[in-house]
Coordinates of C-alpha atoms and ligand atoms in Angstrom, one line a residue:
X554 CA -32.4 2.0 -1.0
X555 CA -28.9 3.2 -0.2
X556 CA -28.1 6.9 0.2
X557 CA -24.8 8.6 -0.6
X558 CA -23.4 11.0 2.0
X559 CA -20.6 13.6 1.8
X560 CA -19.6 14.2 5.4
X561 CA -17.6 17.3 4.9
X562 CA -15.4 19.4 7.3
X563 CA -17.6 22.5 6.9
X564 CA -20.7 21.1 5.1
X565 CA -22.4 17.8 4.6
X566 CA -24.9 16.6 2.0
X567 CA -27.1 13.5 1.4
X568 CA -28.4 12.2 -1.9
X569 CA -29.6 9.2 -3.8
X570 CA -29.5 7.7 -7.2
X571 CA -32.8 7.5 -9.1
X572 CA -33.7 6.6 -12.6
X573 CA -33.7 10.3 -13.5
X574 CA -30.2 10.9 -12.1
X575 CA -29.0 11.9 -8.7
X576 CA -31.1 13.9 -6.2
X577 CA -29.8 15.7 -3.1
X578 CA -32.2 16.1 -0.2
X579 CA -32.7 19.5 1.3
X580 CA -32.7 20.3 5.0
X581 CA -35.6 22.1 6.7
X582 CA -34.2 25.4 5.5
X583 CA -34.4 24.2 1.9
X584 CA -30.7 24.0 1.5
X585 CA -28.8 20.9 0.4
X586 CA -25.6 22.0 2.2
X587 CA -26.0 21.4 5.9
X588 CA -23.3 23.0 8.1
X589 CA -21.3 20.3 9.9
X590 CA -21.7 22.1 13.2
X591 CA -23.1 20.9 16.5
X592 CA -24.4 23.0 19.4
X593 CA -26.0 22.1 22.7
X594 CA -28.9 24.2 23.9
X595 CA -30.8 23.5 27.1
X596 CA -29.3 20.1 27.3
X597 CA -30.5 19.1 23.8
X598 CA -28.6 19.0 20.6
X599 CA -28.9 21.2 17.5
X600 CA -27.2 20.4 14.2
X601 CA -26.7 22.5 11.0
X602 CA -27.5 26.1 10.3
X603 CA -28.8 26.9 13.8
X604 CA -25.7 25.4 15.3
X605 CA -23.5 27.5 13.0
X606 CA -25.2 30.7 14.1
X607 CA -24.7 29.7 17.7
X608 CA -21.0 29.2 17.0
X609 CA -20.9 33.0 17.0
X610 CA -23.3 33.8 19.8
X611 CA -22.5 30.7 22.0
X612 CA -19.0 29.5 21.0
X613 CA -18.5 27.5 24.2
X614 CA -21.6 25.4 23.5
X615 CA -20.9 24.9 19.8
X616 CA -18.3 23.0 17.7
X617 CA -17.3 22.8 14.0
X618 CA -14.5 21.2 12.0
X619 CA -14.5 18.0 14.0
X620 CA -13.8 16.0 10.9
X621 CA -10.2 17.0 11.5
X622 CA -10.1 15.1 14.7
X623 CA -11.6 11.9 13.4
X624 CA -9.4 9.0 14.4
X625 CA -8.2 10.6 17.6
X626 CA -9.5 10.4 21.1
X627 CA -10.0 14.1 21.4
X628 CA -13.1 15.0 23.3
X629 CA -15.2 18.2 23.1
X630 CA -17.2 19.5 26.0
X631 CA -20.5 21.0 25.1
X632 CA -22.6 21.9 28.2
X633 CA -22.9 18.8 30.3
X634 CA -21.8 16.4 27.6
X635 CA -18.5 15.3 26.2
X636 CA -18.4 14.1 22.6
X637 CA -15.8 12.2 20.6
X638 CA -15.3 13.3 17.0
X639 CA -17.2 10.2 15.7
X640 CA -20.2 11.1 17.9
X641 CA -20.3 14.6 16.6
X642 CA -20.2 13.2 13.1
X643 CA -22.9 10.8 14.0
X644 CA -25.1 13.7 15.1
X645 CA -24.6 15.3 11.7
X646 CA -25.4 12.0 10.0
X647 CA -28.6 11.6 12.0
X648 CA -29.7 15.0 10.9
X649 CA -29.0 14.3 7.3
X650 CA -30.8 10.9 7.5
X651 CA -33.8 12.6 9.1
X652 CA -33.9 15.1 6.1
X653 CA -33.7 12.2 3.6
X654 CA -36.3 10.2 5.4
X655 CA -38.7 13.2 5.6
X656 CA -38.4 13.5 1.8
X657 CA -38.6 9.8 1.0
X658 CA -41.2 8.9 3.6
X659 CA -39.4 5.8 4.8
X660 CA -36.5 4.8 6.9
X661 CA -33.0 4.8 5.4
X662 CA -30.9 1.9 6.6
X663 CA -27.8 1.9 4.5
X664 CA -25.3 4.5 3.2
X665 CA -22.2 5.0 1.2
X666 CA -20.1 7.7 2.9
X667 CA -17.3 9.6 1.3
X668 CA -13.9 10.1 3.0
X669 CA -10.8 12.0 1.9
X670 CA -8.7 9.6 -0.2
X671 CA -5.8 10.3 2.2
X672 CA -7.8 9.4 5.3
X673 CA -5.8 6.9 7.5
X674 CA -7.0 3.6 8.7
X675 CA -8.0 5.1 12.1
X676 CA -9.9 8.0 10.4
X677 CA -11.8 5.5 8.2
X678 CA -12.7 3.3 11.1
X679 CA -13.9 6.4 13.0
X680 CA -16.1 7.2 10.0
X681 CA -17.6 3.7 10.0
X682 CA -18.2 4.0 13.8
X683 CA -20.0 7.4 13.2
X684 CA -22.3 5.5 10.8
X685 CA -23.0 2.8 13.4
X686 CA -23.6 5.5 16.0
X687 CA -26.1 7.1 13.7
X688 CA -27.9 3.8 13.3
X689 CA -27.1 3.0 9.7
X690 CA -25.1 0.3 8.0
X691 CA -22.2 1.9 6.1
X692 CA -22.2 -0.2 2.9
X693 CA -19.0 1.4 1.7
X694 CA -16.6 4.2 2.2
X695 CA -15.7 5.9 -1.1
X696 CA -12.7 8.2 -1.6
X697 CA -13.9 11.8 -2.2
X698 CA -12.0 12.5 -5.4
X699 CA -13.2 9.1 -6.7
X700 CA -16.8 10.1 -5.9
X701 CA -16.3 13.4 -7.7
X702 CA -14.9 11.7 -10.7
X703 CA -17.8 9.3 -10.7
X704 CA -20.2 12.1 -10.8
X705 CA -18.3 13.8 -13.6
X706 CA -17.6 10.5 -15.5
X707 CA -21.3 9.7 -15.6
X708 CA -22.2 13.1 -17.0
X709 CA -19.7 12.6 -19.8
X710 CA -20.4 8.9 -20.6
X711 CA -19.2 9.0 -24.1
X712 CA -16.0 10.7 -23.1
X713 CA -12.8 8.7 -22.6
X714 CA -9.6 9.8 -21.2
X715 CA -7.5 10.5 -18.2
X716 CA -8.6 13.1 -15.7
X717 CA -7.0 14.6 -12.7
X718 CA -9.2 15.6 -9.8
X719 CA -8.1 18.3 -7.4
X720 CA -10.3 18.3 -4.3
X721 CA -9.7 21.2 -1.9
X722 CA -12.2 20.9 1.0
X723 CA -12.4 22.6 4.3
X724 CA -9.7 20.5 6.0
X725 CA -8.2 18.2 3.4
X726 CA -6.6 18.2 0.0
X727 CA -6.8 15.2 -2.3
X728 CA -5.5 14.5 -5.7
X729 CA -6.6 11.6 -7.9
X730 CA -5.8 10.5 -11.4
X731 CA -8.5 8.5 -13.1
X732 CA -9.2 6.9 -16.4
X733 CA -12.7 6.7 -17.9
X734 CA -13.5 4.3 -20.7
X735 CA -16.7 2.4 -21.6
X736 CA -18.3 3.2 -18.3
X737 CA -15.3 2.0 -16.4
X738 CA -13.8 4.4 -13.9
X739 CA -10.3 3.4 -12.9
X740 CA -8.3 5.2 -10.3
X741 CA -4.6 5.1 -11.2
X742 CA -3.2 7.1 -8.3
X743 CA -4.2 9.1 -5.2
X744 CA -2.2 11.4 -3.1
X745 CA -3.0 14.2 -0.7
X746 CA -2.5 16.1 2.5
X747 CA -4.8 15.5 5.4
X748 CA -4.0 18.8 7.0
X749 CA -4.4 21.3 4.2
X750 CA -7.7 22.9 3.3
X751 CA -9.9 26.0 3.1
X752 CA -9.4 26.5 6.9
X753 CA -5.7 27.0 6.4
X754 CA -6.4 29.7 3.8
X755 CA -8.7 31.3 6.4
X756 CA -6.0 31.3 9.0
X757 CA -3.7 33.2 6.5
X758 CA -6.4 36.0 6.5
X759 CA -6.6 35.9 10.3
X760 CA -2.8 36.3 10.7
X761 CA -2.7 39.2 8.1
X762 CA -5.6 40.9 9.8
X763 CA -4.0 40.7 13.2
X764 CA -0.6 41.9 11.9
X765 CA -1.9 44.8 9.9
X766 CA -4.5 46.1 12.5
X767 CA -2.2 45.4 15.4
X768 CA -5.1 43.6 17.1
X769 CA -4.2 41.2 19.9
X770 CA -6.8 38.5 19.4
X771 CA -5.9 37.1 22.8
X772 CA -7.7 40.0 24.4
X773 CA -11.0 39.1 22.6
X774 CA -13.7 37.0 24.3
X775 CA -15.0 33.9 22.7
X776 CA -17.9 35.7 21.1
X777 CA -15.7 38.3 19.5
X778 CA -13.2 35.7 18.3
X779 CA -16.0 33.7 16.6
X780 CA -17.4 36.9 15.1
X781 CA -14.0 37.8 13.6
X782 CA -13.7 34.3 12.2
X783 CA -17.1 34.5 10.6
X784 CA -16.5 37.9 9.0
X785 CA -13.1 36.8 7.7
X786 CA -14.7 33.6 6.3
X787 CA -17.2 35.8 4.5
X788 CA -14.3 38.0 3.2
X789 CA -12.4 34.9 2.0
X790 CA -15.4 33.9 -0.1
X791 CA -15.9 37.4 -1.4
X792 CA -12.3 37.3 -2.5
X793 CA -13.2 34.5 -4.9
X794 CA -15.5 36.9 -6.7
X795 CA -14.0 40.3 -6.3
X796 CA -10.4 41.6 -6.4
X797 CA -10.7 44.0 -3.4
X798 CA -12.6 43.5 -0.2
X799 CA -13.1 45.6 2.9
X800 CA -14.0 44.8 6.4
X801 CA -15.3 47.1 9.1
X802 CA -15.7 45.5 12.5
X803 CA -15.8 46.6 16.2
X804 CA -13.6 44.5 18.4
X805 CA -12.5 45.1 22.0
X806 CA -14.0 48.5 21.8
X807 CA -12.0 49.5 18.7
X808 CA -13.5 50.3 15.4
X809 CA -11.3 48.5 12.9
X810 CA -11.2 49.0 9.1
X811 CA -9.2 46.6 6.9
X812 CA -8.9 45.8 3.3
X813 CA -7.1 43.2 1.3
X814 CA -6.9 42.5 -2.5
X815 CA -6.8 39.1 -4.1
X816 CA -3.2 39.5 -5.4
X817 CA -1.9 40.1 -2.0
X818 CA -4.0 37.3 -0.5
X819 CA -2.6 34.9 -3.1
X820 CA 1.0 36.1 -2.2
X821 CA 0.3 35.4 1.5
X822 CA -1.0 32.0 0.6
X823 CA 2.0 31.1 -1.5
X824 CA 3.4 28.6 1.1
X825 CA 0.0 26.7 1.1
X826 CA 0.0 26.7 -2.7
X827 CA 3.5 25.3 -2.7
X828 CA 2.3 22.5 -0.4
X829 CA -0.4 21.7 -2.9
X830 CA 2.2 21.0 -5.6
X831 CA 3.9 18.0 -3.8
X832 CA 0.8 15.6 -3.9
X833 CA 0.0 16.7 -7.4
X834 CA 3.4 15.8 -8.6
X835 CA 3.5 12.6 -6.7
X836 CA 0.2 11.4 -8.1
X837 CA 1.4 12.1 -11.7
X838 CA 4.6 10.3 -11.0
X839 CA 2.8 7.3 -9.4
X840 CA 0.4 7.1 -12.4
X841 CA 3.5 7.1 -14.6
X842 CA 2.2 9.9 -16.7
X843 CA 3.4 13.1 -18.2
X844 CA 1.3 16.2 -17.3
X845 CA 0.3 16.7 -20.9
X846 CA -1.1 13.1 -21.1
X847 CA -4.0 14.3 -18.9
X848 CA -7.1 15.0 -20.8
X849 CA -8.9 17.1 -18.2
X850 CA -8.3 18.7 -14.9
X851 CA -11.3 19.0 -12.5
X852 CA -11.6 21.2 -9.5
X853 CA -13.9 20.1 -6.6
X854 CA -14.4 21.2 -3.0
X855 CA -15.6 24.7 -1.9
X856 CA -12.0 26.0 -1.5
X857 CA -11.2 25.2 -5.1
X858 CA -13.4 28.2 -5.9
X859 CA -10.5 30.5 -5.0
X860 CA -9.0 32.0 -8.2
X861 CA -5.5 31.2 -7.0
X862 CA -6.3 27.5 -7.1
X863 CA -7.4 27.8 -10.7
X864 CA -4.2 29.7 -11.5
X865 CA -2.1 27.1 -9.9
X866 CA -3.7 24.3 -11.9
X867 CA -3.5 26.4 -15.1
X868 CA 0.2 27.1 -14.5
X869 CA 1.0 23.4 -13.7
X870 CA -0.9 21.9 -16.6
X871 CA -1.0 24.7 -19.2
X872 CA -4.7 24.6 -19.6
X873 CA -7.8 25.8 -17.7
X874 CA -9.4 23.3 -15.3
X875 CA -13.0 22.3 -15.7
X876 CA -15.8 23.0 -13.2
X877 CA -18.9 21.4 -14.8
X878 CA -20.6 20.4 -11.6
X879 CA -21.1 22.7 -8.6
X880 CA -17.8 22.0 -6.7
X881 CA -19.7 21.8 -3.4
X882 CA -22.0 19.0 -4.7
X883 CA -19.8 16.9 -6.9
X884 CA -18.7 14.5 -4.1
X885 CA -22.2 14.0 -2.7
X886 CA -23.5 13.3 -6.2
X887 CA -20.7 10.8 -6.8
X888 CA -21.4 9.1 -3.4
X889 CA -25.1 8.9 -4.5
X890 CA -23.9 7.1 -7.7
X891 CA -21.7 4.8 -5.7
X892 CA -24.8 4.0 -3.5
X893 CA -26.8 3.3 -6.7
X894 CA -24.1 0.9 -7.8
X895 CA -24.2 -0.9 -4.5
X896 CA -27.9 -1.1 -4.7
X897 CA -27.4 -2.6 -8.3
X898 CA -29.5 0.0 -9.9
X899 CA -30.2 -1.1 -13.5
X900 CA -29.2 2.3 -15.0
X901 CA -25.7 1.9 -13.5
X902 CA -25.1 -1.7 -14.4
X903 CA -22.4 -1.1 -16.9
X904 CA -20.5 1.3 -14.6
X905 CA -17.4 -0.3 -13.0
X906 CA -15.2 1.4 -10.5
X907 CA -11.8 0.4 -9.3
X908 CA -9.9 2.4 -6.7
X909 CA -6.4 2.3 -5.2
X910 CA -4.9 2.3 -1.8
X911 CA -3.4 5.8 -1.4
X912 CA -0.5 5.0 1.0
X913 CA 2.0 2.2 1.6
X914 CA 1.3 -0.3 4.4
X915 CA 3.9 -2.3 6.1
X916 CA 5.6 -3.4 9.3
X917 CA 8.6 -2.4 11.4
X918 CA 11.7 -4.6 11.1
X919 CA 15.2 -4.8 12.5
X920 CA 18.2 -4.7 10.2
X921 CA 21.8 -5.6 10.7
X922 CA 24.1 -2.6 10.5
X923 CA 27.5 -2.7 8.8
X924 CA 29.0 -3.0 12.3
X925 CA 27.1 -6.3 12.8
X926 CA 24.7 -4.6 15.4
X927 CA 21.0 -5.0 15.1
X928 CA 18.9 -1.9 14.7
X929 CA 15.2 -1.6 14.8
X930 CA 12.9 1.1 13.4
X931 CA 13.1 0.2 9.7
X932 CA 9.9 0.2 7.6
X933 CA 9.2 -2.9 5.5
X934 CA 6.4 -2.3 3.0
X935 CA 3.9 -5.1 2.3
X936 CA 1.3 -3.2 0.3
X937 CA 2.8 -0.5 -1.9
X938 CA 0.8 2.7 -2.4
X939 CA -1.5 3.0 -5.3
X940 CA -2.0 -0.8 -5.5
X941 CA -5.5 -1.5 -6.9
X942 CA -8.0 -2.5 -4.1
X943 CA -9.0 -4.9 -2.8
X944 CA -5.4 -6.1 -2.4
X945 CA -3.9 -8.9 -0.3
X946 CA -0.2 -9.4 0.1
X947 CA 1.9 -11.5 2.4
X948 CA 5.5 -11.8 3.7
X949 CA 7.5 -14.1 6.0
X950 CA 9.0 -12.9 9.2
X951 CA 11.4 -14.7 11.6
X952 CA 12.0 -14.1 15.3
X953 CA 15.5 -12.7 16.0
X954 CA 16.2 -14.3 19.4
X955 CA 16.2 -17.9 20.4
X956 CA 14.3 -17.2 23.7
X957 CA 11.5 -15.2 22.0
X958 CA 8.1 -16.6 22.9
X959 CA 6.2 -13.9 21.0
X960 CA 6.6 -12.1 17.7
X961 CA 5.5 -8.5 17.8
X962 CA 4.2 -7.1 14.5
X963 CA 4.0 -3.3 14.4
X964 CA 1.9 -2.1 11.6
X965 CA 2.6 1.3 9.9
X966 CA 1.4 3.4 7.1
X967 CA 3.6 5.9 5.3
X968 CA 6.3 6.5 2.8
X969 CA 9.4 6.9 4.9
X970 CA 12.1 4.2 5.2
X971 CA 12.1 4.6 9.0
X972 CA 9.0 4.0 11.0
X973 CA 9.4 7.1 13.2
X974 CA 8.2 9.2 10.3
X975 CA 5.3 7.0 9.4
X976 CA 1.9 6.6 11.2
X977 CA 1.5 3.6 13.5
X978 CA -1.8 1.8 12.9
X979 CA -1.4 -0.7 15.7
X980 CA 0.4 -3.8 16.8
X981 CA -0.1 -7.5 17.2
X982 CA 1.5 -10.0 19.6
X983 CA 1.7 -13.4 18.0
X984 CA 2.5 -16.3 20.4
X985 CA 5.2 -18.6 18.9
X986 CA 4.2 -22.2 19.8
X987 CA 7.2 -23.8 18.1
X988 CA 10.3 -23.6 20.4
X989 CA 13.8 -22.9 19.2
X990 CA 15.3 -26.1 17.7
X991 CA 11.9 -27.7 17.2
X992 CA 11.5 -26.5 13.6
X993 CA 10.5 -23.6 11.5
X994 CA 9.6 -20.6 13.7
X995 CA 8.8 -18.2 10.9
X996 CA 5.4 -16.6 10.5
X997 CA 3.6 -15.4 7.3
X998 CA 1.9 -12.1 7.7
X999 CA -0.9 -11.3 5.3
X1000 CA -2.2 -7.7 4.8
X1001 CA -5.6 -7.3 3.2
X1002 CA -6.8 -3.9 2.3
X1003 CA -10.5 -3.8 1.4
X1004 CA -12.4 -1.4 -0.9
X1005 CA -13.2 0.8 2.2
X1006 CA -9.5 1.3 2.8
X1007 CA -9.6 -0.7 6.0
X1008 CA -6.7 -3.1 6.8
X1009 CA -7.0 -6.6 8.1
X1010 CA -3.9 -8.5 9.3
X1011 CA -3.7 -12.3 9.5
X1012 CA -0.7 -14.1 10.8
X1013 CA 0.0 -17.9 10.2
X1014 CA 2.7 -19.9 12.0
X1015 CA 4.4 -21.7 9.2
X1016 CA 5.4 -24.9 11.1
X1017 CA 1.9 -25.6 12.7
X1018 CA -0.2 -23.8 10.1
X1019 CA -1.9 -22.1 13.1
X1020 CA -3.7 -19.0 12.1
X1021 CA -4.1 -15.9 14.2
X1022 CA -6.8 -13.6 12.9
X1023 CA -6.0 -10.6 15.0
X1024 CA -7.6 -7.2 15.1
X1025 CA -5.2 -4.4 15.4
X1026 CA -4.8 -3.6 19.1
X1027 CA -3.8 -0.3 20.6
X1028 CA -5.1 1.3 17.4
X1029 CA -4.8 5.0 18.2
X1030 CA -8.1 6.8 18.1
X1031 CA -10.3 3.8 17.3
X1032 CA -13.3 2.7 19.4
X1033 CA -13.6 -1.0 20.2
X1034 CA -17.1 -2.6 19.4
X1035 CA -18.0 -2.7 23.1
X1036 CA -17.2 1.0 23.4
X1037 CA -19.3 1.7 20.4
X1038 CA -22.2 0.0 22.1
X1039 CA -21.8 2.0 25.2
X1040 CA -21.5 5.3 23.3
X1041 CA -24.6 4.4 21.3
X1042 CA -26.6 4.1 24.4
X1043 CA -25.4 7.5 25.6
X1044 CA -26.2 9.1 22.3
X1045 CA -29.6 7.5 22.2
X1046 CA -30.4 9.1 25.5
X1047 CA -29.6 12.5 24.1
X1048 CA -32.4 14.7 23.1
X1049 CA -32.2 15.9 19.5
X1050 CA -34.4 18.8 18.5
X1051 CA -37.0 17.7 16.0
X1052 CA -36.9 19.1 12.5
X1053 CA -39.8 21.4 12.9
X1054 CA -38.3 22.9 16.1
X1055 CA -34.9 23.2 14.4
X1056 CA -36.3 25.8 12.0
X1057 CA -37.5 28.0 14.9
X1058 CA -34.4 27.5 16.9
X1059 CA -32.3 28.4 13.8
X1060 CA -34.1 31.7 13.5
X1061 CA -33.5 32.5 17.2
X1062 CA -29.8 31.5 16.8
X1063 CA -29.6 33.7 13.7
X1064 CA -31.2 36.7 15.5
X1065 CA -28.8 36.2 18.5
X1066 CA -25.8 36.1 16.2
X1067 CA -26.9 39.3 14.5
X1068 CA -27.5 40.9 18.0
X1069 CA -23.9 40.2 18.8
X1070 CA -22.8 41.6 15.4
X1071 CA -25.0 44.6 14.7
X1072 CA -24.5 46.9 17.7
X1073 CA -26.6 49.7 16.3
X1074 CA -29.7 47.5 15.7
X1075 CA -29.7 45.8 19.1
X1076 CA -32.9 47.3 20.4
X1077 CA -34.8 46.4 17.3
X1078 CA -33.4 42.8 17.3
X1079 CA -34.2 42.3 20.9
X1080 CA -37.8 43.4 20.3
X1081 CA -38.2 41.0 17.4
X1082 CA -36.7 38.2 19.5
X1083 CA -39.2 38.8 22.3
X1084 CA -42.2 38.9 19.9
X1085 CA -41.0 35.7 18.2
X1086 CA -40.6 33.9 21.6
X1087 CA -44.1 35.0 22.6
X1088 CA -45.5 33.6 19.4
X1089 CA -43.7 30.3 20.0
X1090 CA -45.1 30.1 23.5
X1091 CA -48.6 30.5 22.2
X1092 CA -48.1 27.2 20.3
X1093 CA -50.4 28.4 17.6
X1094 CA -49.0 27.0 14.4
X1095 CA -50.3 29.8 12.1
X1096 CA -49.1 32.5 14.4
X1097 CA -45.7 30.9 14.7
X1098 CA -45.4 30.6 11.0
X1099 CA -46.5 34.2 10.4
X1100 CA -43.9 35.5 12.8
X1101 CA -41.3 33.2 11.5
X1102 CA -41.8 34.5 8.0
X1103 CA -41.8 38.2 9.1
X1104 CA -38.7 37.8 11.2
X1105 CA -36.8 36.0 8.4
X1106 CA -37.7 38.8 6.0
X1107 CA -36.6 41.5 8.5
X1108 CA -33.3 39.7 9.1
X1109 CA -32.6 39.2 5.4
X1110 CA -33.2 42.9 4.8
X1111 CA -30.8 43.8 7.6
X1112 CA -28.1 41.4 6.3
X1113 CA -28.6 42.4 2.7
X1114 CA -29.7 38.9 1.7
X1115 CA -32.4 38.8 -1.0
Ligands
LIG1193 P1 -16.0 21.3 2.5 O1 -17.3 21.6 3.2 O2 -15.2 20.3 3.3 O3 -16.2 20.9 1.1 O4 -15.1 22.6 2.5 C1 -15.6 23.8 2.2 C2 -14.4 24.8 2.2 O5 -14.5 25.6 1.1 C3 -14.4 25.7 3.4 O6 -13.1 25.9 3.9 C4 -14.9 27.0 2.8 O7 -14.4 28.2 3.5 C5 -14.4 26.9 1.4 N1 -15.2 27.7 0.5 C6 -16.5 27.6 0.2 N2 -16.9 28.5 -0.7 C7 -15.8 29.2 -1.0 C8 -15.6 30.4 -1.9 N3 -16.6 30.9 -2.6 N4 -14.3 30.9 -1.9 C9 -13.4 30.3 -1.2 N5 -13.5 29.3 -0.3 C10 -14.8 28.8 -0.3

């Protein structure tokens, strides 16, 4: 069986396709959304809800939003350990897999993982590496908006037409245009912004709060900063349901009161909304469509819940967007469908999916200027964006100088005519065995972009027919197979709290977070915490369970959760 996984910036989900449709597996807290947060406690790792609560009480030992660093070498220090972004993602994946395995009763070995359509080659490779580090085979990477459309398309099997999916997640914004007909889901165009998501909308609130209260956040300690972020995140979500929200918080010894209404919030977010327009317009242009030729607009991703996003879509397309499926779950459900298709599930046999490569891939070349001087730094596209994948294209290159013994091929992704504005994916050094005067010294370079969005480059010397199947070297932010093996050993040695323990630790983390937030209730919270710890030390299952139940109820009452 293959599972489908949505590895999100703020939350992750795991599911599977069954004969009765898609199911999502809950975590030990009974939730299908598991926070993508990692925390280290007493040298062992905690993932999910408990880690998210510790983000407030122990910010130095906890980390979130690491999806944004995938494909870079950035390391995070938590306690004694240093983690790369793909290792943090692997810890989330391990937790999700444990939840699925607990529900299924057997080991999961393969998965389809969703990635933002606009993820670069390095980010995709890092996601695959995260899968390997979590001990599973990544059968396929699927683009998030494609997954969302797949979930949607299957619900409306009879429906035919062109749909535009706007996916605003925690850290990324993706746009895709798809066509559905006879069970075929065809992606016509994808565009996006890898650095635009719900987090940026949160930062707008942070800035407004700072400016209007005159609070210098630099004077806050880590715990208070995390507390402020958590409260403003809550406020941001409330603004999706109410027009006016208020915040009362004590920071740096000051009692602060602040309120903001949705209209003003939307005004402050105008620059971000403007940024969302560009990829939407580009996807429409690339699909060679007029906006009114679209049959439906679908919103997915938690941040698409903001009314200002609905208004933007309504303004741009003159109609209300659809939100049939819970926007937080659409991608995971679609990934589960894609997993079912990989597993050749009979109920999905007539569904076909084609996707596109969202960006242009090419090499750097030199060109002769009008003055007869040679200038380097020009981009030479080999695979144009929105080509249907898998795609393979080739081109011929010649050495410029007679004495050249190597030909260097610099590989770039991007849409600018000069390489300095594009993203470098890596470079290859091809030895030229034919000397000057001995014959044809040209090489043929073939780019193959597979369904996962991963690029392979193959170079053939035309005179000798000698083929160099080279992997991209100096690929920024990507681990080599040997490094993955080493990291895997290190991760395997790491203690991960078992599921049962996670529930208790989560409750402690929640109580500690509330202790840092509810100054007036501290004595009470401290007392509860002591009682619960005593119960845990007794190791009597029934006593632990009773205390856990009572403490959760008491905390719910205090936080107003029912
Ligand atoms: P992801 O987990 O990557 O899908 O992203 C979730 C994003 O959606 C985060 O930035 C959340 O803050 C945001 N989000 C979730 N629910 C809401 C809501 N009700 N209103 C506004 N933003 C939300």
